[in-house]
Coordinates of N, CA and C in Angstrom, one line a residue:
Chain A
D1 N 0.9 -1.2 0.0 CA 0.0 0.0 0.0 C 0.9 1.2 0.0
Q2 N 0.6 2.1 -0.9 CA 1.4 3.3 -1.2 C 0.9 4.4 -0.3
Q3 N 1.7 4.8 0.7 CA 1.2 5.9 1.6 C 1.5 7.2 1.0
V4 N 2.4 7.3 0.0 CA 2.7 8.6 -0.6 C 2.5 8.3 -2.1
K5 N 1.7 9.2 -2.8 CA 1.3 8.9 -4.2 C 1.6 10.1 -5.0
Q6 N 2.2 9.9 -6.2 CA 2.3 10.9 -7.2 C 1.6 10.4 -8.4
N7 N 0.5 10.9 -8.7 CA -0.4 10.3 -9.7 C 0.0 10.7 -11.2
S8 N 0.8 11.7 -11.3 CA 1.3 12.1 -12.7 C 2.7 11.6 -12.9
P9 N 2.8 10.6 -13.8 CA 4.1 10.0 -14.1 C 5.0 11.0 -14.8
S10 N 4.4 11.9 -15.6 CA 5.2 12.8 -16.3 C 4.5 14.2 -16.5
L11 N 5.3 15.2 -16.8 CA 4.8 16.6 -17.0 C 5.8 17.3 -17.9
S12 N 5.2 18.0 -18.9 CA 6.0 18.9 -19.8 C 5.6 20.3 -19.6
V13 N 6.6 21.2 -19.6 CA 6.4 22.6 -19.4 C 7.3 23.4 -20.2
Q14 N 6.9 24.5 -20.7 CA 7.7 25.4 -21.5 C 8.7 26.2 -20.6
E15 N 9.9 26.4 -21.0 CA 10.8 27.2 -20.3 C 10.2 28.5 -19.9
G16 N 10.5 28.9 -18.7 CA 10.0 30.2 -18.2 C 8.6 30.1 -17.5
R17 N 7.9 29.1 -17.8 CA 6.5 28.9 -17.2 C 6.6 28.2 -15.8
I18 N 5.5 28.1 -15.2 CA 5.5 27.5 -13.9 C 5.3 25.9 -14.0
S19 N 6.1 25.2 -13.2 CA 5.9 23.7 -13.1 C 5.2 23.5 -11.8
I20 N 4.2 22.7 -11.8 CA 3.5 22.3 -10.6 C 3.5 20.8 -10.5
L21 N 4.1 20.3 -9.5 CA 4.1 18.8 -9.2 C 3.3 18.5 -8.0
N22 N 2.5 17.5 -8.0 CA 1.6 17.2 -7.0 C 1.9 15.8 -6.3
C23 N 1.5 15.8 -5.0 CA 1.7 14.6 -4.2 C 0.6 14.5 -3.2
D24 N 0.1 13.3 -3.0 CA -0.9 13.0 -2.0 C -0.4 12.0 -1.0
Y25 N -0.8 12.1 0.2 CA -0.4 11.1 1.2 C -1.7 10.6 2.0
T26 N -1.5 9.5 2.6 CA -2.7 8.9 3.3 C -2.6 9.0 4.8
N27 N -1.4 9.0 5.4 CA -1.2 8.9 6.8 C -1.2 10.3 7.4
S28 N -2.2 10.7 8.3 CA -2.2 12.0 8.9 C -1.2 12.2 9.9
M29 N -0.4 11.1 10.3 CA 0.6 11.3 11.3 C 1.9 11.8 10.7
F30 N 2.0 11.9 9.4 CA 3.2 12.4 8.8 C 3.4 13.9 9.2
D31 N 4.6 14.2 9.6 CA 4.9 15.6 10.1 C 6.1 16.3 9.4
Y32 N 6.6 15.6 8.4 CA 7.8 16.2 7.7 C 7.7 15.7 6.3
F33 N 7.8 16.7 5.3 CA 7.6 16.4 3.9 C 8.8 17.0 3.1
L34 N 9.2 16.2 2.1 CA 10.4 16.6 1.4 C 10.1 16.4 -0.1
W35 N 10.9 17.1 -0.9 CA 11.0 16.9 -2.4 C 12.4 16.6 -2.7
Y36 N 12.6 15.6 -3.6 CA 13.9 15.3 -4.1 C 13.9 15.3 -5.6
K37 N 15.1 15.6 -6.1 CA 15.2 15.7 -7.6 C 16.2 14.6 -8.0
K38 N 16.0 13.9 -9.1 CA 16.9 12.9 -9.5 C 17.2 13.0 -11.0
Y39 N 18.5 13.0 -11.3 CA 19.0 13.0 -12.6 C 19.3 11.5 -12.9
P40 N 19.3 11.1 -14.2 CA 19.7 9.8 -14.6 C 21.1 9.4 -14.1
A41 N 21.3 8.2 -13.6 CA 22.5 7.6 -13.1 C 23.1 8.4 -11.9
E42 N 22.2 9.1 -11.2 CA 22.6 9.7 -10.0 C 21.6 9.3 -8.9
G43 N 22.0 9.5 -7.6 CA 21.0 9.3 -6.5 C 20.1 10.6 -6.4
P44 N 19.0 10.4 -5.8 CA 18.1 11.5 -5.5 C 18.8 12.6 -4.6
T45 N 18.6 13.8 -4.9 CA 19.2 14.9 -4.1 C 18.1 15.7 -3.5
F46 N 18.3 16.1 -2.3 CA 17.3 16.9 -1.5 C 17.1 18.2 -2.1
L47 N 15.9 18.6 -2.2 CA 15.5 19.9 -2.9 C 15.0 20.9 -1.9
I48 N 13.9 20.5 -1.2 CA 13.2 21.4 -0.3 C 12.3 20.6 0.6
S49 N 12.1 21.1 1.8 CA 11.2 20.4 2.8 C 10.3 21.3 3.5
I50 N 9.3 20.7 4.2 CA 8.4 21.5 5.0 C 7.9 20.7 6.1
S51 N 7.8 21.4 7.3 CA 7.3 20.8 8.5 C 5.8 20.9 8.5
S52 N 5.1 20.0 9.2 CA 3.6 20.1 9.2 C 3.1 21.3 10.0
I53 N 3.9 22.0 10.6 CA 3.5 23.3 11.3 C 3.4 24.4 10.4
K54 N 3.9 24.2 9.1 CA 3.8 25.3 8.1 C 2.9 24.9 7.0
D55 N 2.5 25.9 6.2 CA 1.8 25.5 5.0 C 2.5 25.9 3.7
K56 N 3.7 26.6 3.9 CA 4.4 27.0 2.7 C 5.9 27.2 3.1
N57 N 6.8 26.8 2.2 CA 8.2 27.0 2.4 C 8.8 27.4 1.0
E58 N 9.6 28.4 1.0 CA 10.1 28.9 -0.3 C 11.6 28.9 -0.3
D59 N 12.2 28.5 -1.4 CA 13.7 28.6 -1.5 C 14.0 28.9 -3.0
G60 N 14.2 30.2 -3.2 CA 14.5 30.6 -4.6 C 13.4 30.4 -5.5
R61 N 13.6 29.6 -6.6 CA 12.5 29.3 -7.5 C 11.6 28.2 -7.1
F62 N 11.9 27.6 -6.0 CA 11.1 26.4 -5.5 C 10.3 26.8 -4.3
T63 N 9.0 26.4 -4.4 CA 8.1 26.6 -3.3 C 7.3 25.3 -3.0
V64 N 7.3 24.9 -1.8 CA 6.4 23.8 -1.5 C 5.2 24.2 -0.6
F65 N 4.1 23.7 -1.0 CA 2.8 24.0 -0.3 C 2.3 22.8 0.3
L66 N 1.8 22.9 1.5 CA 1.2 21.8 2.3 C -0.2 22.1 2.7
N67 N -1.1 21.2 2.3 CA -2.5 21.3 2.6 C -2.8 20.1 3.5
K68 N -2.8 20.2 4.8 CA -2.9 19.1 5.7 C -4.4 18.5 5.6
S69 N -5.3 19.4 5.5 CA -6.7 18.9 5.5 C -7.0 18.0 4.3
A70 N -6.3 18.3 3.2 CA -6.5 17.5 2.0 C -5.4 16.5 1.8
K71 N -4.5 16.4 2.7 CA -3.3 15.5 2.7 C -2.7 15.7 1.3
H72 N -2.3 16.9 1.0 CA -1.8 17.2 -0.3 C -0.6 18.1 -0.2
L73 N 0.4 17.8 -1.1 CA 1.7 18.5 -1.1 C 1.9 18.9 -2.6
S74 N 2.4 20.1 -2.8 CA 2.8 20.4 -4.2 C 4.1 21.2 -4.2
L75 N 4.8 21.1 -5.3 CA 6.0 21.8 -5.5 C 5.8 22.7 -6.8
H76 N 6.1 24.0 -6.6 CA 6.1 24.9 -7.7 C 7.5 25.4 -8.0
I77 N 7.7 25.4 -9.3 CA 9.0 25.8 -9.8 C 8.7 27.0 -10.8
V78 N 9.2 28.2 -10.4 CA 9.0 29.4 -11.2 C 10.3 30.2 -11.2
P79 N 10.8 30.6 -12.4 CA 10.4 30.1 -13.7 C 11.1 28.7 -14.0
S80 N 10.5 27.9 -14.7 CA 11.1 26.6 -15.0 C 12.3 26.8 -16.0
Q81 N 13.3 26.0 -15.8 CA 14.5 26.0 -16.7 C 14.8 24.6 -17.2
P82 N 15.4 24.6 -18.4 CA 15.7 23.2 -18.9 C 16.5 22.3 -18.0
G83 N 17.4 22.9 -17.2 CA 18.1 22.1 -16.2 C 17.3 21.5 -15.1
D84 N 16.0 22.0 -15.0 CA 15.1 21.4 -14.0 C 14.5 20.0 -14.5
S85 N 14.8 19.7 -15.7 CA 14.3 18.4 -16.3 C 14.9 17.3 -15.5
A86 N 14.1 16.5 -14.8 CA 14.5 15.4 -13.9 C 13.3 14.7 -13.4
V87 N 13.6 13.7 -12.6 CA 12.5 13.0 -11.9 C 12.4 13.6 -10.5
Y88 N 11.2 13.9 -10.1 CA 11.0 14.5 -8.8 C 10.2 13.5 -7.9
F89 N 10.7 13.3 -6.7 CA 10.1 12.4 -5.8 C 9.6 13.2 -4.6
C90 N 8.4 13.0 -4.1 CA 8.0 13.5 -2.8 C 8.2 12.4 -1.8
A91 N 8.4 12.9 -0.6 CA 8.6 11.9 0.5 C 7.9 12.5 1.8
A92 N 7.6 11.6 2.7 CA 6.9 12.0 4.0 C 7.5 11.1 5.1
A93 N 7.6 11.7 6.3 CA 8.1 11.0 7.4 C 7.4 11.4 8.7
Y94 N 7.4 10.5 9.7 CA 6.9 11.0 11.0 C 7.8 10.5 12.1
S95 N 8.0 11.5 13.0 CA 9.1 11.4 13.9 C 9.1 10.2 14.8
N96 N 7.9 9.6 15.1 CA 7.9 8.6 16.1 C 8.4 7.2 15.5
T97 N 8.8 7.2 14.3 CA 9.5 6.0 13.7 C 10.9 6.3 13.4
G98 N 11.5 7.3 14.1 CA 12.9 7.6 13.8 C 13.1 8.1 12.4
N99 N 12.1 8.8 11.9 CA 12.2 9.4 10.6 C 12.3 8.3 9.5
Q100 N 11.5 7.3 9.5 CA 11.3 6.4 8.4 C 10.7 7.2 7.3
F101 N 11.3 7.2 6.1 CA 10.8 8.0 5.0 C 10.1 7.2 4.0
Y102 N 8.9 7.7 3.5 CA 8.1 7.0 2.5 C 8.1 7.9 1.3
F103 N 8.3 7.2 0.1 CA 8.5 8.0 -1.1 C 7.4 7.7 -2.1
G104 N 7.0 8.6 -2.9 CA 6.1 8.4 -4.0 C 6.9 7.8 -5.2
T105 N 6.2 7.6 -6.3 CA 6.7 6.9 -7.4 C 7.4 7.8 -8.4
G106 N 7.4 9.1 -8.2 CA 8.1 10.0 -9.0 C 7.3 10.6 -10.1
T107 N 7.7 11.8 -10.5 CA 7.1 12.5 -11.7 C 8.3 13.0 -12.5
S108 N 8.3 12.6 -13.8 CA 9.3 13.0 -14.7 C 9.0 14.4 -15.3
L109 N 9.7 15.4 -15.0 CA 9.5 16.8 -15.5 C 10.4 17.0 -16.7
T110 N 9.8 17.5 -17.8 CA 10.6 17.9 -19.0 C 10.3 19.4 -19.2
V111 N 11.3 20.2 -19.2 CA 11.2 21.6 -19.5 C 11.7 21.9 -20.9
I112 N 10.8 22.3 -21.7 CA 11.1 22.5 -23.1 C 11.6 23.9 -23.4
P113 N 12.8 23.9 -24.0 CA 13.4 25.3 -24.3 C 12.6 26.1 -25.3
Chain B
D1 N 32.6 17.0 2.7 CA 32.0 15.8 3.0 C 31.9 14.9 1.8
A2 N 32.3 13.7 1.9 CA 32.3 12.8 0.7 C 30.9 12.4 0.3
G3 N 29.9 12.5 1.2 CA 28.6 12.0 0.9 C 28.5 10.5 1.1
V4 N 27.3 9.9 0.8 CA 27.1 8.5 0.9 C 27.8 7.8 -0.3
I5 N 28.6 6.8 0.0 CA 29.4 6.2 -1.0 C 28.9 4.7 -1.2
Q6 N 28.6 4.4 -2.4 CA 28.1 3.0 -2.7 C 29.0 2.4 -3.7
S7 N 29.2 1.1 -3.5 CA 30.0 0.3 -4.5 C 29.4 -1.1 -4.7
P8 N 29.6 -1.7 -5.8 CA 30.0 -1.1 -7.1 C 28.9 -0.2 -7.7
R9 N 29.2 0.6 -8.7 CA 28.2 1.4 -9.4 C 27.4 0.5 -10.3
H10 N 28.0 -0.5 -10.9 CA 27.3 -1.4 -11.7 C 27.7 -2.8 -11.4
E11 N 26.7 -3.7 -11.4 CA 27.0 -5.1 -11.2 C 26.2 -5.9 -12.1
V12 N 26.9 -6.8 -12.9 CA 26.2 -7.7 -13.8 C 26.6 -9.1 -13.3
T13 N 25.6 -9.9 -13.1 CA 25.9 -11.3 -12.6 C 24.9 -12.2 -13.2
E14 N 25.2 -13.5 -13.1 CA 24.3 -14.5 -13.6 C 23.4 -15.0 -12.5
M15 N 22.2 -15.4 -12.9 CA 21.2 -16.0 -12.0 C 21.8 -17.0 -11.1
G16 N 21.5 -17.0 -9.8 CA 22.0 -18.0 -8.9 C 23.3 -17.5 -8.2
Q17 N 23.9 -16.5 -8.7 CA 25.2 -16.0 -8.0 C 24.8 -15.1 -6.8
E18 N 25.8 -15.1 -5.9 CA 25.6 -14.1 -4.8 C 26.1 -12.7 -5.2
V19 N 25.3 -11.8 -4.7 CA 25.7 -10.4 -5.0 C 25.8 -9.6 -3.7
T20 N 26.8 -8.8 -3.5 CA 26.9 -8.0 -2.3 C 27.1 -6.5 -2.7
L21 N 26.2 -5.7 -2.2 CA 26.3 -4.3 -2.4 C 26.8 -3.6 -1.1
R22 N 27.6 -2.6 -1.3 CA 28.2 -1.9 -0.2 C 27.9 -0.5 0.0
C23 N 27.9 0.0 1.2 CA 27.5 1.4 1.5 C 28.3 2.0 2.6
K24 N 28.8 3.2 2.4 CA 29.5 3.9 3.5 C 28.6 5.2 3.7
P25 N 28.0 5.3 4.9 CA 27.1 6.4 5.1 C 28.0 7.7 5.4
I26 N 27.3 8.8 5.5 CA 28.0 10.0 5.9 C 28.4 10.0 7.4
S27 N 29.6 10.4 7.7 CA 30.1 10.3 9.0 C 29.2 11.1 10.0
G28 N 28.8 10.5 11.1 CA 28.0 11.2 12.0 C 26.5 10.9 11.9
H29 N 26.1 10.4 10.8 CA 24.7 10.0 10.6 C 24.5 8.7 11.4
N30 N 23.3 8.6 12.0 CA 23.0 7.4 12.8 C 21.9 6.5 12.3
S31 N 21.4 6.8 11.1 CA 20.4 5.9 10.5 C 20.8 5.7 9.0
L32 N 20.6 4.4 8.6 CA 21.0 4.1 7.2 C 19.8 3.3 6.6
F33 N 19.6 3.6 5.4 CA 18.4 3.0 4.7 C 18.9 2.4 3.4
W34 N 18.3 1.2 3.0 CA 18.5 0.6 1.7 C 17.1 0.7 1.0
Y35 N 17.2 1.3 -0.3 CA 16.0 1.4 -1.1 C 16.3 0.7 -2.4
R36 N 15.2 0.3 -3.1 CA 15.3 -0.2 -4.4 C 14.4 0.6 -5.3
Q37 N 14.9 1.0 -6.4 CA 14.0 1.8 -7.3 C 13.4 0.9 -8.4
T38 N 12.1 0.9 -8.5 CA 11.4 0.2 -9.6 C 10.4 1.2 -10.2
M39 N 10.0 0.9 -11.4 CA 9.0 1.7 -12.1 C 7.7 1.7 -11.4
M40 N 7.3 0.5 -10.9 CA 6.0 0.4 -10.3 C 5.9 1.0 -8.9
R41 N 6.9 0.9 -8.1 CA 6.8 1.3 -6.7 C 7.7 2.5 -6.4
G42 N 8.4 3.0 -7.4 CA 9.3 4.1 -7.1 C 10.4 3.7 -6.2
L43 N 10.7 4.5 -5.2 CA 11.7 4.1 -4.2 C 11.1 3.3 -3.1
E44 N 11.4 2.0 -3.1 CA 10.9 1.1 -2.2 C 11.9 0.8 -1.1
L45 N 11.4 1.0 0.2 CA 12.3 0.8 1.3 C 12.4 -0.7 1.6
L46 N 13.7 -1.1 1.6 CA 14.0 -2.5 1.9 C 14.2 -2.8 3.4
I47 N 15.1 -1.9 4.0 CA 15.4 -2.1 5.4 C 16.1 -0.8 5.9
Y48 N 15.9 -0.5 7.2 CA 16.7 0.6 7.7 C 17.2 0.2 9.1
F49 N 18.4 0.9 9.4 CA 19.1 0.7 10.6 C 19.1 2.0 11.4
N50 N 19.1 1.9 12.7 CA 19.3 3.0 13.6 C 20.4 2.6 14.6
N51 N 21.4 3.4 14.6 CA 22.6 3.1 15.5 C 23.0 1.6 15.2
N52 N 23.1 1.3 14.0 CA 23.6 0.0 13.5 C 22.7 -1.2 13.8
V53 N 21.5 -0.9 14.3 CA 20.6 -2.0 14.7 C 19.5 -2.0 13.6
P54 N 19.1 -3.2 13.0 CA 18.0 -3.2 12.1 C 16.7 -2.9 12.8
I55 N 16.0 -1.9 12.3 CA 14.7 -1.5 12.9 C 13.5 -2.1 12.2
D56 N 13.6 -2.0 10.9 CA 12.4 -2.5 10.1 C 12.9 -3.2 8.8
D57 N 12.8 -4.5 8.7 CA 13.2 -5.2 7.5 C 12.0 -5.7 6.7
S58 N 10.8 -5.2 7.0 CA 9.6 -5.7 6.4 C 9.6 -5.5 4.9
G59 N 10.4 -4.6 4.4 CA 10.4 -4.4 2.9 C 11.4 -5.3 2.2
M60 N 12.1 -6.1 2.9 CA 13.0 -7.1 2.2 C 12.1 -8.1 1.6
P61 N 12.3 -8.3 0.2 CA 11.3 -9.1 -0.5 C 11.3 -10.5 -0.1
E62 N 12.4 -11.1 0.1 CA 12.5 -12.5 0.4 C 13.7 -12.9 1.3
D63 N 13.7 -14.1 1.7 CA 14.9 -14.5 2.5 C 16.2 -14.5 1.8
R64 N 16.1 -14.4 0.5 CA 17.3 -14.3 -0.3 C 18.0 -13.0 -0.1
F65 N 17.3 -12.0 0.5 CA 17.9 -10.7 0.8 C 18.3 -10.6 2.2
S66 N 19.5 -10.1 2.5 CA 19.9 -9.9 3.9 C 20.8 -8.6 3.9
A67 N 20.8 -8.0 5.0 CA 21.6 -6.7 5.2 C 22.2 -6.7 6.6
K68 N 23.4 -6.1 6.6 CA 24.1 -6.0 7.8 C 24.7 -4.6 8.0
M69 N 24.9 -4.3 9.2 CA 25.6 -3.0 9.5 C 26.6 -3.3 10.7
P70 N 27.7 -3.8 10.4 CA 28.7 -4.2 11.5 C 29.2 -3.0 12.3
N71 N 29.2 -1.8 11.7 CA 29.7 -0.6 12.4 C 29.0 0.6 11.8
A72 N 29.3 1.7 12.4 CA 28.6 3.0 12.0 C 29.0 3.5 10.6
S73 N 30.0 2.9 10.0 CA 30.6 3.4 8.8 C 30.4 2.4 7.6
F74 N 29.7 1.3 7.8 CA 29.7 0.4 6.7 C 28.4 -0.5 6.8
S75 N 27.8 -0.7 5.6 CA 26.7 -1.6 5.5 C 26.7 -2.4 4.2
T76 N 26.2 -3.6 4.3 CA 26.1 -4.4 3.1 C 24.7 -4.9 2.9
L77 N 24.3 -5.1 1.6 CA 23.0 -5.7 1.2 C 23.4 -6.9 0.3
K78 N 23.0 -8.1 0.7 CA 23.4 -9.3 0.0 C 22.2 -10.0 -0.6
I79 N 22.3 -10.5 -1.8 CA 21.3 -11.3 -2.4 C 21.9 -12.6 -2.8
Q80 N 21.3 -13.6 -2.2 CA 21.8 -15.0 -2.5 C 20.7 -16.0 -2.4
P81 N 20.4 -16.7 -3.5 CA 20.9 -16.5 -4.8 C 20.2 -15.4 -5.6
S82 N 20.8 -14.8 -6.5 CA 20.2 -13.7 -7.2 C 19.3 -14.2 -8.4
E83 N 18.3 -13.5 -8.7 CA 17.3 -13.8 -9.8 C 17.2 -12.6 -10.7
P84 N 16.8 -12.9 -12.0 CA 16.6 -11.8 -12.9 C 15.7 -10.7 -12.4
R85 N 14.6 -11.0 -11.7 CA 13.7 -10.0 -11.2 C 14.3 -9.1 -10.1
D86 N 15.5 -9.4 -9.6 CA 16.2 -8.5 -8.7 C 16.9 -7.4 -9.4
S87 N 16.9 -7.4 -10.7 CA 17.5 -6.4 -11.5 C 16.8 -5.0 -11.2
A88 N 17.6 -4.1 -10.8 CA 17.1 -2.8 -10.4 C 18.2 -1.9 -10.0
V89 N 17.9 -0.7 -9.6 CA 18.9 0.2 -9.0 C 18.7 0.2 -7.5
Y90 N 19.7 0.0 -6.7 CA 19.7 -0.1 -5.3 C 20.4 1.1 -4.7
F91 N 19.7 1.8 -3.8 CA 20.2 3.1 -3.2 C 20.4 2.9 -1.7
C92 N 21.5 3.4 -1.2 CA 21.7 3.5 0.2 C 21.5 5.0 0.6
A93 N 21.0 5.3 1.7 CA 20.9 6.6 2.2 C 21.1 6.7 3.7
S94 N 21.5 7.9 4.2 CA 21.8 8.0 5.6 C 21.2 9.4 6.1
V95 N 21.0 9.5 7.4 CA 20.5 10.7 8.0 C 20.8 10.7 9.5
W96 N 20.9 11.9 10.0 CA 21.0 12.1 11.4 C 19.5 12.3 11.9
T97 N 19.0 11.4 12.7 CA 17.6 11.4 13.1 C 17.4 12.3 14.4
G98 N 17.9 13.5 14.3 CA 17.7 14.4 15.4 C 16.5 15.3 15.0
A99 N 16.7 16.5 14.9 CA 15.6 17.4 14.3 C 15.4 17.0 12.9
N100 N 14.2 17.4 12.3 CA 13.9 17.0 10.9 C 15.1 17.3 10.0
S101 N 15.6 16.2 9.4 CA 16.7 16.3 8.5 C 16.5 15.5 7.3
P102 N 16.9 15.9 6.1 CA 16.7 15.1 4.9 C 17.6 13.9 4.8
L103 N 17.1 12.9 4.1 CA 18.0 11.8 3.8 C 19.0 12.2 2.7
H104 N 20.2 11.6 2.8 CA 21.2 11.9 1.8 C 21.4 10.5 1.1
F105 N 21.4 10.5 -0.2 CA 21.5 9.3 -1.0 C 22.9 9.2 -1.6
G106 N 23.3 7.9 -1.8 CA 24.4 7.6 -2.6 C 23.9 7.6 -4.1
N107 N 24.9 7.3 -5.0 CA 24.5 7.3 -6.4 C 24.0 6.0 -6.9
G108 N 23.9 5.0 -6.0 CA 23.2 3.8 -6.4 C 24.1 2.7 -7.0
T109 N 23.6 1.5 -7.0 CA 24.2 0.4 -7.7 C 23.2 -0.2 -8.6
R110 N 23.6 -0.1 -9.9 CA 22.7 -0.7 -10.9 C 23.0 -2.2 -11.0
L111 N 22.0 -3.0 -10.6 CA 22.2 -4.5 -10.7 C 21.5 -5.1 -11.8
T112 N 22.2 -5.9 -12.6 CA 21.6 -6.7 -13.7 C 21.9 -8.1 -13.5
V113 N 20.8 -8.9 -13.4 CA 21.0 -10.3 -13.2 C 20.5 -11.0 -14.5
T114 N 21.4 -11.7 -15.1 CA 21.0 -12.4 -16.4 C 20.7 -13.9 -16.3

């Protein structure tokens, strides 16, 4: 049973426009959420995170939004750049398991120049 | 910081052979995770250790899979005997489980079992 779901396997966006990647989770006990970016032949790299006490966290072009009532997480990239083309994984964790991390299946983003 | 180091990067073996994947976590991290990446399940957690002790191995697919962490700086994932369906990319990751901290991943081992 997948506790973290990314229902869009792929997304294409024009350079300069906004990319919105979505993620849903089922366990209301999750209190820490993360986005990772993965290039081919490399490991996932941490991008941005948000604690459950917040509903928004921003880092440069990347913003993560958390809607706890809907159990929904999104990542906004503005403006999108060709170098952003990668697979994006969302992840969730809850502290009482020593930060066991649950990952979605990933969304492949292509930014078209 | 050298990051999480995995070896080998690629492994090609024949069905029935033993395969050992290795991982060196980031110094100071107290938890280590083994993941397998598949198209259907994304990053699938196999097992994780906290302070070198296995905490949850419910993700290990079969008894053919085993993992050890003899000390804080080294872990192995062993498959014996290997099967073609084990072909995947295996990632090791580590973290300090204090305040909320992100996992740090190695670059993975691509395993091909023929």
